[in-house]
DNA sequence: CCGCATTGTAATCGTTTTGTAACCAAAGAG
DNA sequence: CTCTTTGGTTACAAAACGATTACAATGCGG
């Protein structure tokens, strides 16, 4: 979809499993890059900086854990989840010693994998912990980022602040005075009547260009509300 | 990694399991504080800040996950490993949703628990690595040296410190206040607004003279981020 | 002390964002 | 239906902000 999404690298030599992983991760909204071996991965890391790597232990040529240990040696600290059929304790220990963050044995639940991915992304700071969702809109105040149905939308600071106050007070009619205080600040003298109109207008054009989503609707004589 | 002084909190209502945990963790070199219920934990967190918490799901009165969710709500981001007899998928999902970092079902191997603890500490703690690699940049803080794609680049003290804070917080938007505190120190009075701009500018010119790598990108009205 | 690198400050430029004003369209009251 | 009121739309001006450059201040090694 887009480069704004969280990027995950999967290294897995069994092609059908790799495809299944790619399918599940893409569906969950991640940008996935798959590798059948470690051959091109180092080169890839020189150019991109994925948020997480899922690495099979059994890879052609190299042990997955040796490869991760090598990356750690180089200085990469990308979070790693090992996937493996090996469930012996010493294999697991080897994985963690190599610098892995988590370890799952096959067969595993995809739901659980997704949960562990999310937890690790949260911990490593790749995901913002404060998110506000409303319908298909996802706002991340710290990053000042908005995605609608997965598509990133660029908003200016004012526009974001405005949308955020609506999302924080959903379904309520926000009168013009409230919006002025909340978004522009209460110390603003000679505040132009139409400033709000124009700001709302610009916001609407960005979050709903076709105008059929009806996020923000006017309430005549009072203000606006998010429906 | 020095395990000295690393403080771990264990919340477990079954007294014998708690003792066993305390035994194993102490033996591994951690300072352990055990609780039989969540009652005193919040008060404890106000005074101390443990590096990690091990929390049983089944606690008298409160669900362990609810308690962790409550702590997260309060703003505590202490790493959490859940311990539980519950191995249903939805229980696990609930644990992660509450803000847990890892999840182990009883009976579990102590060796594995210790590995997971260490991995989580590594990930969450300030790992003072002597090498940090990000894309094709390699920073060596000890020697204050930078190489990009193998080529050494000369950076001044300030420039290095600035780049290091970006590499340590990749993909996150660092606002001007954060950068000021982190790089210049928080005790700087009458800090010129443009100082950051100029410093970033000089840094960019050195690490990306042609300007096509896009390491550091501005986020208008907030600050900058490393992409 | 001098010379050099480093860092801060100020001025200027260009772009983006935001405010203002004029005009258009729609809703409601009579 | 017409008039009034209020919101929508557009164009333009002002302001905010980052980039860039030049220059001054600072610090450090000789």
Coordinates of C-alpha atoms (C1' of nucleotides) in Angstrom, one line a residue:
Chain A
X1 CA 0.0 0.0 0.0
X2 CA 2.3 2.7 1.2
X3 CA 5.6 3.5 2.7
X4 CA 4.0 5.0 5.8
X5 CA 3.0 1.5 7.0
X6 CA 5.0 -0.6 9.4
X7 CA 7.5 -2.7 7.5
X8 CA 8.1 -6.3 8.4
X9 CA 10.7 -8.6 6.9
X10 CA 10.1 -12.4 6.8
X11 CA 12.9 -14.9 6.2
X12 CA 11.5 -18.4 5.6
X13 CA 12.7 -21.0 3.2
X14 CA 9.5 -23.0 2.9
X15 CA 7.7 -21.1 0.2
X16 CA 4.1 -22.0 1.2
X17 CA 4.7 -21.0 4.7
X18 CA 6.3 -17.7 3.5
X19 CA 3.2 -17.0 1.4
X20 CA 0.9 -17.7 4.2
X21 CA 2.9 -15.4 6.5
X22 CA 2.9 -12.7 3.9
X23 CA -0.9 -13.1 3.5
X24 CA -1.7 -12.8 7.2
X25 CA 0.7 -9.9 7.8
X26 CA -0.5 -8.0 4.8
X27 CA -4.1 -8.5 5.9
X28 CA -3.2 -7.1 9.3
X29 CA -1.9 -4.0 7.6
X30 CA 1.8 -4.5 7.5
X31 CA 4.1 -4.0 4.6
X32 CA 5.8 -7.3 4.2
X33 CA 9.0 -8.2 2.4
X34 CA 9.7 -11.9 2.1
X35 CA 13.1 -13.7 1.7
X36 CA 13.6 -17.4 1.0
X37 CA 17.2 -17.2 2.4
X38 CA 19.4 -14.7 4.2
X39 CA 21.3 -13.9 1.0
X40 CA 19.9 -10.5 0.2
X41 CA 18.8 -9.5 3.6
X42 CA 21.9 -7.6 4.7
X43 CA 21.9 -5.6 1.5
X44 CA 18.2 -4.9 2.1
X45 CA 18.9 -3.6 5.6
X46 CA 21.5 -1.2 4.2
X47 CA 18.7 0.5 2.4
X48 CA 15.6 0.0 4.4
X49 CA 14.9 -0.1 8.1
X50 CA 12.1 -2.6 8.8
X51 CA 10.4 -2.4 12.2
X52 CA 10.6 -6.1 12.8
X53 CA 12.0 -9.3 11.4
X54 CA 10.5 -12.8 11.5
X55 CA 13.2 -15.4 11.0
X56 CA 13.0 -19.1 10.6
X57 CA 15.7 -21.0 12.4
X58 CA 16.2 -23.6 9.7
X59 CA 17.5 -21.7 6.6
X60 CA 19.5 -23.0 3.7
X61 CA 23.2 -22.6 4.5
X62 CA 22.9 -20.6 7.6
X63 CA 21.3 -21.1 11.0
X64 CA 18.7 -18.3 11.5
X65 CA 20.1 -17.6 15.0
X66 CA 23.6 -17.3 13.7
X67 CA 22.4 -14.9 11.1
X68 CA 20.7 -12.8 13.7
X69 CA 23.8 -12.9 15.9
X70 CA 25.8 -11.7 13.0
X71 CA 23.4 -8.8 12.4
X72 CA 23.6 -7.9 16.1
X73 CA 27.4 -8.0 15.8
X74 CA 27.1 -5.5 13.0
X75 CA 25.1 -3.2 15.2
X76 CA 21.5 -3.8 14.0
X77 CA 19.0 -3.9 16.7
X78 CA 15.9 -4.6 14.7
X79 CA 13.4 -6.7 16.8
X80 CA 13.4 -10.4 15.8
X81 CA 10.9 -13.1 16.3
X82 CA 12.1 -16.6 15.6
X83 CA 9.9 -19.2 14.0
X84 CA 10.9 -22.8 14.2
X85 CA 9.9 -26.4 14.4
X86 CA 12.6 -26.9 17.0
X87 CA 11.1 -26.9 20.4
X88 CA 14.0 -28.2 22.4
X89 CA 14.9 -25.9 25.3
X90 CA 18.5 -25.5 24.1
X91 CA 17.3 -24.4 20.7
X92 CA 15.2 -21.8 22.3
X93 CA 18.0 -20.7 24.5
X94 CA 20.2 -20.4 21.4
X95 CA 17.7 -18.2 19.8
X96 CA 17.5 -15.8 22.6
X97 CA 21.2 -15.8 23.1
X98 CA 21.6 -14.8 19.5
X99 CA 19.7 -11.6 20.3
X100 CA 16.1 -12.7 19.4
X101 CA 13.2 -11.0 21.1
X102 CA 10.6 -13.7 20.9
X103 CA 10.4 -17.3 19.9
X104 CA 7.4 -19.3 18.5
X105 CA 7.4 -23.0 17.6
X106 CA 5.5 -24.4 14.7
X107 CA 2.7 -25.0 14.3
X108 CA 1.6 -21.7 15.8
X109 CA -1.5 -19.6 15.8
X110 CA -1.5 -16.6 13.5
X111 CA -3.5 -14.7 16.0
X112 CA -0.8 -15.2 18.6
X113 CA 1.9 -14.2 16.2
X114 CA 0.1 -11.0 15.4
X115 CA -0.3 -10.3 19.1
X116 CA 3.4 -10.9 19.7
X117 CA 4.3 -8.7 16.8
X118 CA 2.2 -5.9 18.1
X119 CA 3.6 -6.2 21.6
X120 CA 7.1 -6.1 20.3
X121 CA 6.5 -3.1 18.0
X122 CA 4.9 -1.3 20.9
X123 CA 7.9 -2.0 23.1
X124 CA 10.4 -1.0 20.5
X125 CA 8.6 2.2 19.9
X126 CA 7.5 1.5 16.3
X127 CA 3.9 1.8 17.3
X128 CA 2.6 4.8 19.1
X129 CA 0.8 3.8 22.3
X130 CA -1.8 6.5 22.1
X131 CA -4.1 6.0 19.2
X132 CA -7.6 7.3 18.8
X133 CA -9.9 5.5 16.5
X134 CA -13.2 6.6 15.0
X135 CA -15.0 4.7 12.3
X136 CA -12.2 4.0 9.7
X137 CA -10.1 6.9 10.9
X138 CA -7.0 6.2 13.0
X139 CA -5.3 9.2 14.7
X140 CA -1.9 9.1 16.3
X141 CA -1.5 12.4 18.2
X142 CA 2.2 12.0 19.0
X143 CA 3.1 11.4 15.4
X144 CA 0.4 13.7 14.2
X145 CA -0.6 11.1 11.7
X146 CA -3.9 10.1 10.3
X147 CA -4.8 7.0 8.3
X148 CA -8.3 6.4 6.9
X149 CA -9.0 2.8 6.1
X150 CA -5.3 2.2 6.1
X151 CA -4.5 5.0 3.7
X152 CA -2.3 7.8 5.2
X153 CA -3.6 11.3 4.9
X154 CA -1.4 14.4 5.3
X155 CA -2.9 17.0 7.7
X156 CA -1.5 20.3 8.8
X157 CA -1.2 21.0 12.5
X158 CA -4.4 22.9 12.8
X159 CA -6.3 20.4 10.8
X160 CA -5.1 17.6 12.9
X161 CA -5.9 19.4 16.1
X162 CA -9.4 20.2 14.8
X163 CA -10.1 16.6 13.8
X164 CA -8.7 15.4 17.1
X165 CA -11.2 17.5 19.1
X166 CA -14.0 16.0 17.1
X167 CA -12.8 12.5 17.5
X168 CA -12.4 13.1 21.2
X169 CA -16.0 14.3 21.5
X170 CA -17.8 12.1 19.0
X171 CA -21.4 12.5 18.2
X172 CA -21.7 15.6 20.3
X173 CA -22.5 18.9 18.8
X174 CA -19.5 21.2 19.3
X175 CA -20.5 24.8 19.2
X176 CA -18.3 27.4 17.7
X177 CA -17.2 28.9 21.0
X178 CA -16.0 25.5 22.2
X179 CA -14.1 24.9 19.0
X180 CA -12.5 28.3 19.2
X181 CA -11.3 27.7 22.8
X182 CA -10.2 24.1 22.1
X183 CA -8.4 24.5 18.8
X184 CA -7.4 28.2 18.5
X185 CA -7.0 28.9 22.2
X186 CA -9.3 31.1 24.3
X187 CA -7.1 34.2 24.3
X188 CA -7.7 35.0 20.7
X189 CA -9.1 38.5 20.2
X190 CA -11.2 39.6 17.3
X191 CA -11.6 36.1 16.0
X192 CA -13.1 36.0 12.6
X193 CA -16.4 34.3 12.3
X194 CA -15.6 32.4 9.2
X195 CA -12.2 31.1 10.2
X196 CA -13.9 27.9 11.6
X197 CA -15.9 27.4 8.4
X198 CA -12.8 27.6 6.3
X199 CA -10.8 25.3 8.5
X200 CA -13.6 22.7 8.6
X201 CA -13.9 23.1 4.9
X202 CA -10.3 22.4 4.3
X203 CA -10.3 19.5 6.7
X204 CA -13.3 17.9 5.0
X205 CA -11.7 18.2 1.7
X206 CA -8.7 16.2 2.9
X207 CA -10.5 13.5 4.9
X208 CA -13.4 13.1 2.5
X209 CA -12.7 14.5 -0.9
X210 CA -15.8 12.9 -2.5
X211 CA -18.0 14.1 0.3
X212 CA -19.9 10.8 0.8
X213 CA -18.5 9.8 4.1
X214 CA -20.2 12.6 6.1
X215 CA -17.7 12.6 8.9
X216 CA -18.4 16.1 10.0
X217 CA -21.9 17.5 9.6
X218 CA -23.0 21.1 10.4
X219 CA -25.6 21.8 13.0
X220 CA -27.2 25.0 11.9
X221 CA -26.9 27.9 14.3
X222 CA -24.7 26.0 16.7
X223 CA -21.7 24.4 15.3
X224 CA -20.6 20.9 14.0
X225 CA -20.6 17.4 15.0
X226 CA -18.9 14.2 14.1
X227 CA -21.3 11.5 13.2
Chain B
X1 CA 24.8 -7.6 30.7
X2 CA 25.1 -6.8 34.4
X3 CA 22.2 -8.1 36.3
X4 CA 23.1 -6.3 39.4
X5 CA 20.6 -4.0 40.8
X6 CA 18.0 -5.0 38.1
X7 CA 14.7 -5.0 40.0
X8 CA 11.9 -7.3 39.2
X9 CA 8.4 -7.3 40.7
X10 CA 6.5 -10.6 40.9
X11 CA 2.7 -10.6 41.5
X12 CA 1.5 -14.2 42.2
X13 CA -1.1 -15.3 44.6
X14 CA 0.0 -18.9 45.0
X15 CA 2.6 -18.6 47.7
X16 CA 4.7 -21.6 46.7
X17 CA 5.0 -20.5 43.1
X18 CA 5.9 -17.0 44.2
X19 CA 8.7 -18.5 46.4
X20 CA 9.9 -20.6 43.6
X21 CA 10.0 -17.6 41.3
X22 CA 11.8 -15.5 43.9
X23 CA 14.3 -18.2 44.3
X24 CA 15.0 -18.6 40.6
X25 CA 15.2 -14.9 39.9
X26 CA 17.4 -14.2 42.8
X27 CA 19.7 -16.9 41.8
X28 CA 19.9 -15.4 38.4
X29 CA 21.0 -12.2 40.0
X30 CA 17.9 -10.1 40.0
X31 CA 16.5 -8.1 42.9
X32 CA 13.0 -9.5 43.4
X33 CA 10.0 -8.0 45.2
X34 CA 7.1 -10.3 45.5
X35 CA 3.4 -9.5 46.0
X36 CA 0.6 -11.9 46.8
X37 CA -2.0 -9.5 45.4
X38 CA -2.1 -6.2 43.5
X39 CA -3.0 -4.3 46.7
X40 CA 0.3 -2.6 47.4
X41 CA 1.8 -2.6 43.9
X42 CA 0.6 0.8 42.8
X43 CA 2.0 2.4 45.9
X44 CA 5.3 0.5 45.3
X45 CA 5.5 1.8 41.7
X46 CA 5.2 5.3 43.0
X47 CA 8.4 4.9 44.9
X48 CA 10.4 2.5 42.9
X49 CA 10.6 1.8 39.2
X50 CA 11.3 -1.9 38.6
X51 CA 12.8 -2.9 35.3
X52 CA 10.1 -5.6 34.8
X53 CA 7.0 -7.1 36.2
X54 CA 5.9 -10.7 36.2
X55 CA 2.2 -10.9 36.7
X56 CA -0.2 -13.8 37.2
X57 CA -3.5 -13.6 35.5
X58 CA -5.5 -15.1 38.3
X59 CA -5.2 -12.8 41.2
X60 CA -7.5 -12.4 44.2
X61 CA -10.0 -9.7 43.4
X62 CA -8.6 -8.4 40.2
X63 CA -7.7 -10.0 36.8
X64 CA -4.0 -9.5 36.3
X65 CA -4.6 -8.2 32.8
X66 CA -7.1 -5.6 34.1
X67 CA -4.5 -4.5 36.6
X68 CA -1.9 -4.1 33.9
X69 CA -4.3 -2.3 31.7
X70 CA -5.0 0.1 34.6
X71 CA -1.3 0.7 35.1
X72 CA -0.9 1.4 31.4
X73 CA -3.8 3.8 31.7
X74 CA -1.9 5.6 34.5
X75 CA 1.1 5.9 32.3
X76 CA 3.4 3.2 33.6
X77 CA 5.2 1.4 30.8
X78 CA 7.1 -1.1 32.8
X79 CA 7.6 -4.3 30.8
X80 CA 5.2 -7.1 31.8
X81 CA 5.3 -10.8 31.4
X82 CA 2.1 -12.6 32.1
X83 CA 2.1 -16.0 33.8
X84 CA -1.0 -18.1 33.7
X85 CA -2.7 -21.4 33.6
X86 CA -5.1 -20.1 31.0
X87 CA -3.9 -21.2 27.6
X88 CA -7.0 -20.3 25.6
X89 CA -6.2 -18.1 22.7
X90 CA -8.6 -15.4 23.8
X91 CA -7.0 -15.2 27.2
X92 CA -3.7 -14.7 25.5
X93 CA -5.1 -12.0 23.3
X94 CA -6.6 -10.3 26.4
X95 CA -3.2 -10.3 28.0
X96 CA -1.5 -8.6 25.1
X97 CA -4.3 -6.2 24.6
X98 CA -3.9 -5.1 28.2
X99 CA -0.4 -4.0 27.4
X100 CA 1.6 -7.1 28.3
X101 CA 4.9 -7.8 26.5
X102 CA 5.1 -11.5 26.8
X103 CA 2.9 -14.4 27.9
X104 CA 3.8 -17.8 29.3
X105 CA 1.5 -20.6 30.3
X106 CA 2.0 -22.8 33.3
X107 CA 3.8 -25.1 33.6
X108 CA 6.7 -23.3 32.2
X109 CA 10.5 -23.8 32.1
X110 CA 12.4 -21.4 34.3
X111 CA 15.2 -21.4 31.9
X112 CA 12.8 -20.1 29.2
X113 CA 11.4 -17.5 31.6
X114 CA 14.9 -16.2 32.3
X115 CA 15.6 -16.0 28.6
X116 CA 12.4 -14.1 28.0
X117 CA 13.2 -11.8 30.9
X118 CA 16.6 -11.1 29.5
X119 CA 15.3 -10.5 26.0
X120 CA 12.7 -8.0 27.3
X121 CA 15.2 -6.2 29.5
X122 CA 17.6 -6.0 26.5
X123 CA 14.8 -4.5 24.4
X124 CA 13.4 -2.1 26.9
X125 CA 16.6 -1.1 28.8
X126 CA 19.1 1.3 27.5
X127 CA 21.4 -1.1 25.9
X128 CA 24.6 0.8 25.8
X129 CA 25.8 -0.9 22.7
X130 CA 29.2 0.2 21.3
X131 CA 27.8 -0.1 17.8
X132 CA 24.6 1.1 16.4
X133 CA 23.7 0.5 12.8
X134 CA 20.8 2.1 11.0
X135 CA 20.4 1.5 7.3
X136 CA 23.9 2.1 5.9
X137 CA 25.0 4.2 8.8
X138 CA 27.3 2.8 11.5
X139 CA 27.7 4.8 14.7
X140 CA 30.3 4.0 17.3
X141 CA 29.5 6.2 20.2
X142 CA 32.7 5.3 22.2
X143 CA 34.9 6.6 19.5
X144 CA 32.4 9.1 18.3
X145 CA 32.8 7.7 14.8
X146 CA 30.5 7.4 11.9
X147 CA 30.8 5.5 8.7
X148 CA 28.2 5.5 5.9
X149 CA 28.4 2.6 3.5
X150 CA 31.9 2.0 4.7
X151 CA 33.1 5.5 4.2
X152 CA 34.1 7.4 7.3
X153 CA 32.4 10.7 7.9
X154 CA 33.8 13.4 10.2
X155 CA 31.2 14.7 12.6
X156 CA 31.5 17.3 15.4
X157 CA 30.6 16.4 18.9
X158 CA 27.2 18.1 18.6
X159 CA 26.4 16.6 15.3
X160 CA 27.2 13.1 16.5
X161 CA 25.1 13.5 19.6
X162 CA 22.2 14.8 17.4
X163 CA 22.5 11.9 15.0
X164 CA 22.7 9.4 17.8
X165 CA 19.5 10.6 19.3
X166 CA 17.8 10.1 16.0
X167 CA 19.2 6.7 15.5
X168 CA 18.2 5.7 19.1
X169 CA 14.6 6.8 18.3
X170 CA 14.1 5.9 14.7
X171 CA 10.9 6.6 12.9
X172 CA 9.6 8.6 15.8
X173 CA 8.8 12.3 15.5
X174 CA 11.2 14.0 17.9
X175 CA 9.8 17.4 18.8
X176 CA 12.0 20.4 19.3
X177 CA 11.7 20.3 23.1
X178 CA 12.8 16.7 23.2
X179 CA 15.8 17.5 21.0
X180 CA 16.7 20.5 23.1
X181 CA 16.6 18.4 26.3
X182 CA 18.4 15.5 24.8
X183 CA 21.2 17.2 22.8
X184 CA 21.7 20.6 24.3
X185 CA 20.6 19.8 27.9
X186 CA 17.5 21.0 29.7
X187 CA 19.1 23.8 31.6
X188 CA 19.7 26.0 28.6
X189 CA 18.0 29.4 29.1
X190 CA 17.0 31.6 26.2
X191 CA 17.5 28.9 23.7
X192 CA 17.4 30.3 20.2
X193 CA 14.6 28.8 18.2
X194 CA 16.7 28.4 15.0
X195 CA 19.6 26.7 16.6
X196 CA 18.1 23.3 16.0
X197 CA 17.4 24.1 12.4
X198 CA 20.9 25.1 11.7
X199 CA 22.4 22.1 13.5
X200 CA 20.1 19.7 11.6
X201 CA 21.1 21.5 8.4
X202 CA 24.8 21.1 9.0
X203 CA 24.3 17.5 10.0
X204 CA 22.3 16.8 6.9
X205 CA 24.9 18.4 4.7
X206 CA 27.5 16.0 6.1
X207 CA 25.6 12.7 6.1
X208 CA 23.7 13.3 2.9
X209 CA 25.3 16.0 0.7
X210 CA 23.3 15.2 -2.3
X211 CA 20.1 15.1 -0.3
X212 CA 18.7 11.9 -1.9
X213 CA 18.9 9.6 1.1
X214 CA 16.3 11.4 3.2
X215 CA 17.6 10.3 6.5
X216 CA 16.1 13.1 8.5
X217 CA 12.9 14.6 7.4
X218 CA 11.1 17.6 9.0
X219 CA 7.6 17.3 10.5
X220 CA 6.2 20.8 10.2
X221 CA 5.2 22.4 13.5
X222 CA 6.6 19.5 15.6
X223 CA 10.2 18.6 14.8
X224 CA 12.1 16.0 12.8
X225 CA 12.2 12.3 12.4
X226 CA 14.6 9.7 11.0
X227 CA 12.9 7.7 8.4
Chain C
dC1 C1' 48.7 34.7 21.7
dC2 C1' 47.2 33.0 17.2
dG3 C1' 44.7 30.0 14.1
dC4 C1' 41.3 26.8 13.3
dA5 C1' 37.2 24.2 14.1
dT6 C1' 32.8 24.4 16.2
dT7 C1' 28.7 26.5 17.6
dG8 C1' 25.3 30.2 18.2
dT9 C1' 22.9 34.2 16.1
dA10 C1' 20.8 37.0 12.8
dA11 C1' 19.1 38.0 8.3
dT12 C1' 17.0 36.5 4.2
dC13 C1' 14.5 33.4 1.1
dG14 C1' 10.9 30.2 -0.3
dT15 C1' 7.3 27.2 0.9
dT16 C1' 3.3 25.9 3.5
dT17 C1' -0.2 27.0 6.4
dT18 C1' -3.6 30.0 8.0
dG19 C1' -6.6 34.1 8.2
dT20 C1' -9.5 37.3 5.7
dA21 C1' -12.8 38.9 2.6
dA22 C1' -15.9 38.5 -1.1
dC23 C1' -19.3 35.9 -3.2
dC24 C1' -22.3 31.8 -3.8
dA25 C1' -25.7 28.3 -2.1
dA26 C1' -28.8 26.3 1.0
dA27 C1' -32.1 26.4 4.9
dG28 C1' -35.7 28.5 7.5
dA29 C1' -39.3 32.1 8.5
dG30 C1' -42.7 35.0 7.1
Chain D
dC1 C1' -41.9 32.9 -3.0
dT2 C1' -38.8 36.2 -1.1
dC3 C1' -35.9 37.6 2.3
dT4 C1' -32.8 36.7 5.9
dT5 C1' -29.5 34.0 8.0
dT6 C1' -26.0 30.9 8.1
dG7 C1' -22.7 27.8 6.0
dG8 C1' -19.8 26.7 1.7
dT9 C1' -16.4 28.0 -1.6
dT10 C1' -12.8 30.4 -3.6
dA11 C1' -9.1 33.7 -4.1
dC12 C1' -5.8 36.2 -2.1
dA13 C1' -2.9 38.2 1.7
dA14 C1' -0.5 37.5 5.9
dA15 C1' 1.9 34.8 9.0
dA16 C1' 4.5 30.8 10.4
dC17 C1' 8.1 27.9 9.6
dG18 C1' 12.1 25.6 7.8
dA19 C1' 16.3 26.1 4.8
dT20 C1' 20.2 28.5 3.9
dT21 C1' 23.8 31.7 4.3
dA22 C1' 26.9 34.8 6.4
dC23 C1' 29.0 36.2 10.3
dA24 C1' 30.1 36.5 15.2
dA25 C1' 31.3 34.2 19.5
dT26 C1' 33.4 30.5 21.7
dG27 C1' 36.6 27.0 22.6
dC28 C1' 40.7 24.4 21.9
dG29 C1' 45.4 23.1 20.5
dG30 C1' 49.6 24.8 19.2

